[in-house]
């Protein structure tokens, strides 16, 4: 199971151009990479949308989600990570993969999201997998919506602790999928302006 692999300091890319590559990750307190099983389900959900997509990874951690997206030919990823050691490792992993269509931003994701896009292109897929029990999910969703980070029909992946019951889903976000895996609930939304 992926949790054990993660504990040993590696993350494995499941599919795409870097299929089965194992990359080192920092063993940081609270780092909780999305398990292989959940990632496989998520990327089955995204299968027809990932190629050519612009991806925003709001709480990258190990980078498992954004690296998987890039392996499956996402056109670009902006990868945000607060812990400087994890961000440095992500940059090294991108260099190892010879990947030049991604940027790692070391810093507070919420502060970044508050700044808005600065005339940049929006994103087609956003990964929101914040540290659990810190109240970050609702704030992150609100900032994505308020500051126009998402292109129309963008897909938003949200991973939270299963016991989180108070979710403030933004207007125009339509839930497409929801599953539970142990103590994790994960959902896929679509930003639909015509709803």
PDB file of N, CA, C and O in Angstrom, residues 1-12 22-28 31 33:
ATOM      1  N   UNK A   1       0.840  -1.192   0.000  1.00  0.00           N
ATOM      2  CA  UNK A   1       0.000   0.000   0.000  1.00  0.00           C
ATOM      3  C   UNK A   1       0.879   1.247   0.000  1.00  0.00           C
ATOM      4  O   UNK A   1       1.950   1.274   0.573  1.00  0.00           O
ATOM      5  N   UNK A   2       0.389   2.289  -0.612  1.00  0.00           N
ATOM      6  CA  UNK A   2       1.190   3.492  -0.834  1.00  0.00           C
ATOM      7  C   UNK A   2       1.658   4.157   0.464  1.00  0.00           C
ATOM      8  O   UNK A   2       2.716   4.745   0.505  1.00  0.00           O
ATOM      9  N   UNK A   3       0.880   4.057   1.535  1.00  0.00           N
ATOM     10  CA  UNK A   3       1.279   4.717   2.777  1.00  0.00           C
ATOM     11  C   UNK A   3       2.652   4.202   3.225  1.00  0.00           C
ATOM     12  O   UNK A   3       3.481   4.960   3.677  1.00  0.00           O
ATOM     13  N   UNK A   4       2.881   2.891   3.103  1.00  0.00           N
ATOM     14  CA  UNK A   4       4.162   2.324   3.494  1.00  0.00           C
ATOM     15  C   UNK A   4       5.274   2.818   2.584  1.00  0.00           C
ATOM     16  O   UNK A   4       6.353   3.145   3.030  1.00  0.00           O
ATOM     17  N   UNK A   5       5.006   2.866   1.288  1.00  0.00           N
ATOM     18  CA  UNK A   5       6.013   3.373   0.358  1.00  0.00           C
ATOM     19  C   UNK A   5       6.334   4.825   0.683  1.00  0.00           C
ATOM     20  O   UNK A   5       7.472   5.238   0.637  1.00  0.00           O
ATOM     21  N   UNK A   6       5.302   5.594   1.012  1.00  0.00           N
ATOM     22  CA  UNK A   6       5.515   7.006   1.321  1.00  0.00           C
ATOM     23  C   UNK A   6       6.378   7.160   2.564  1.00  0.00           C
ATOM     24  O   UNK A   6       7.221   8.028   2.625  1.00  0.00           O
ATOM     25  N   UNK A   7       6.150   6.284   3.539  1.00  0.00           N
ATOM     26  CA  UNK A   7       6.914   6.370   4.774  1.00  0.00           C
ATOM     27  C   UNK A   7       8.396   6.125   4.517  1.00  0.00           C
ATOM     28  O   UNK A   7       9.247   6.612   5.214  1.00  0.00           O
ATOM     29  N   UNK A   8       8.701   5.340   3.465  1.00  0.00           N
ATOM     30  CA  UNK A   8      10.102   5.069   3.159  1.00  0.00           C
ATOM     31  C   UNK A   8      10.715   6.200   2.335  1.00  0.00           C
ATOM     32  O   UNK A   8      11.873   6.114   1.959  1.00  0.00           O
ATOM     33  N   UNK A   9       9.958   7.231   2.047  1.00  0.00           N
ATOM     34  CA  UNK A   9      10.514   8.382   1.374  1.00  0.00           C
ATOM     35  C   UNK A   9      10.459   8.344  -0.139  1.00  0.00           C
ATOM     36  O   UNK A   9      11.314   8.918  -0.794  1.00  0.00           O
ATOM     37  N   UNK A  10       9.453   7.659  -0.697  1.00  0.00           N
ATOM     38  CA  UNK A  10       9.303   7.613  -2.148  1.00  0.00           C
ATOM     39  C   UNK A  10       7.841   7.777  -2.533  1.00  0.00           C
ATOM     40  O   UNK A  10       6.951   7.415  -1.782  1.00  0.00           O
ATOM     41  N   UNK A  11       7.641   8.305  -3.729  1.00  0.00           N
ATOM     42  CA  UNK A  11       6.311   8.319  -4.325  1.00  0.00           C
ATOM     43  C   UNK A  11       6.459   7.692  -5.712  1.00  0.00           C
ATOM     44  O   UNK A  11       7.461   7.917  -6.404  1.00  0.00           O
ATOM     45  N   UNK A  12       5.470   6.889  -6.102  1.00  0.00           N
ATOM     46  CA  UNK A  12       5.527   6.192  -7.385  1.00  0.00           C
ATOM     47  C   UNK A  12       4.516   6.802  -8.348  1.00  0.00           C
ATOM     48  O   UNK A  12       3.366   7.020  -7.993  1.00  0.00           O
ATOM     49  N   UNK A  22       9.938   5.921  -9.449  1.00  0.00           N
ATOM     50  CA  UNK A  22       9.870   6.206  -8.019  1.00  0.00           C
ATOM     51  C   UNK A  22      10.755   7.403  -7.747  1.00  0.00           C
ATOM     52  O   UNK A  22      11.912   7.443  -8.180  1.00  0.00           O
ATOM     53  N   UNK A  23      10.201   8.376  -7.048  1.00  0.00           N
ATOM     54  CA  UNK A  23      10.923   9.609  -6.776  1.00  0.00           C
ATOM     55  C   UNK A  23      10.998   9.831  -5.267  1.00  0.00           C
ATOM     56  O   UNK A  23      10.051   9.533  -4.539  1.00  0.00           O
ATOM     57  N   UNK A  24      12.119  10.385  -4.793  1.00  0.00           N
ATOM     58  CA  UNK A  24      12.252  10.619  -3.355  1.00  0.00           C
ATOM     59  C   UNK A  24      11.337  11.750  -2.881  1.00  0.00           C
ATOM     60  O   UNK A  24      11.065  12.686  -3.626  1.00  0.00           O
ATOM     61  N   UNK A  25      10.858  11.604  -1.670  1.00  0.00           N
ATOM     62  CA  UNK A  25      10.097  12.685  -1.028  1.00  0.00           C
ATOM     63  C   UNK A  25      10.657  12.884   0.374  1.00  0.00           C
ATOM     64  O   UNK A  25      11.257  11.983   0.946  1.00  0.00           O
ATOM     65  N   UNK A  26      10.457  14.080   0.894  1.00  0.00           N
ATOM     66  CA  UNK A  26      10.903  14.380   2.248  1.00  0.00           C
ATOM     67  C   UNK A  26       9.908  13.809   3.244  1.00  0.00           C
ATOM     68  O   UNK A  26       8.705  13.922   3.071  1.00  0.00           O
ATOM     69  N   UNK A  27      10.433  13.176   4.288  1.00  0.00           N
ATOM     70  CA  UNK A  27       9.580  12.679   5.362  1.00  0.00           C
ATOM     71  C   UNK A  27       9.309  13.827   6.323  1.00  0.00           C
ATOM     72  O   UNK A  27      10.052  14.042   7.276  1.00  0.00           O
ATOM     73  N   UNK A  28       8.260  14.598   6.027  1.00  0.00           N
ATOM     74  CA  UNK A  28       7.902  15.739   6.865  1.00  0.00           C
ATOM     75  C   UNK A  28       6.670  15.403   7.686  1.00  0.00           C
ATOM     76  O   UNK A  28       5.791  14.676   7.237  1.00  0.00           O
ATOM     77  N   UNK A  31       2.937  15.036   6.307  1.00  0.00           N
ATOM     78  CA  UNK A  31       2.911  14.728   4.874  1.00  0.00           C
ATOM     79  C   UNK A  31       2.111  13.447   4.679  1.00  0.00           C
ATOM     80  O   UNK A  31       2.394  12.424   5.292  1.00  0.00           O
ATOM     81  N   UNK A  33       0.796  11.670   1.418  1.00  0.00           N
ATOM     82  CA  UNK A  33       0.562  11.549  -0.019  1.00  0.00           C
ATOM     83  C   UNK A  33      -0.716  10.781  -0.321  1.00  0.00           C
ATOM     84  O   UNK A  33      -1.048   9.820   0.368  1.00  0.00           O
TER      85      UNK A  33
END
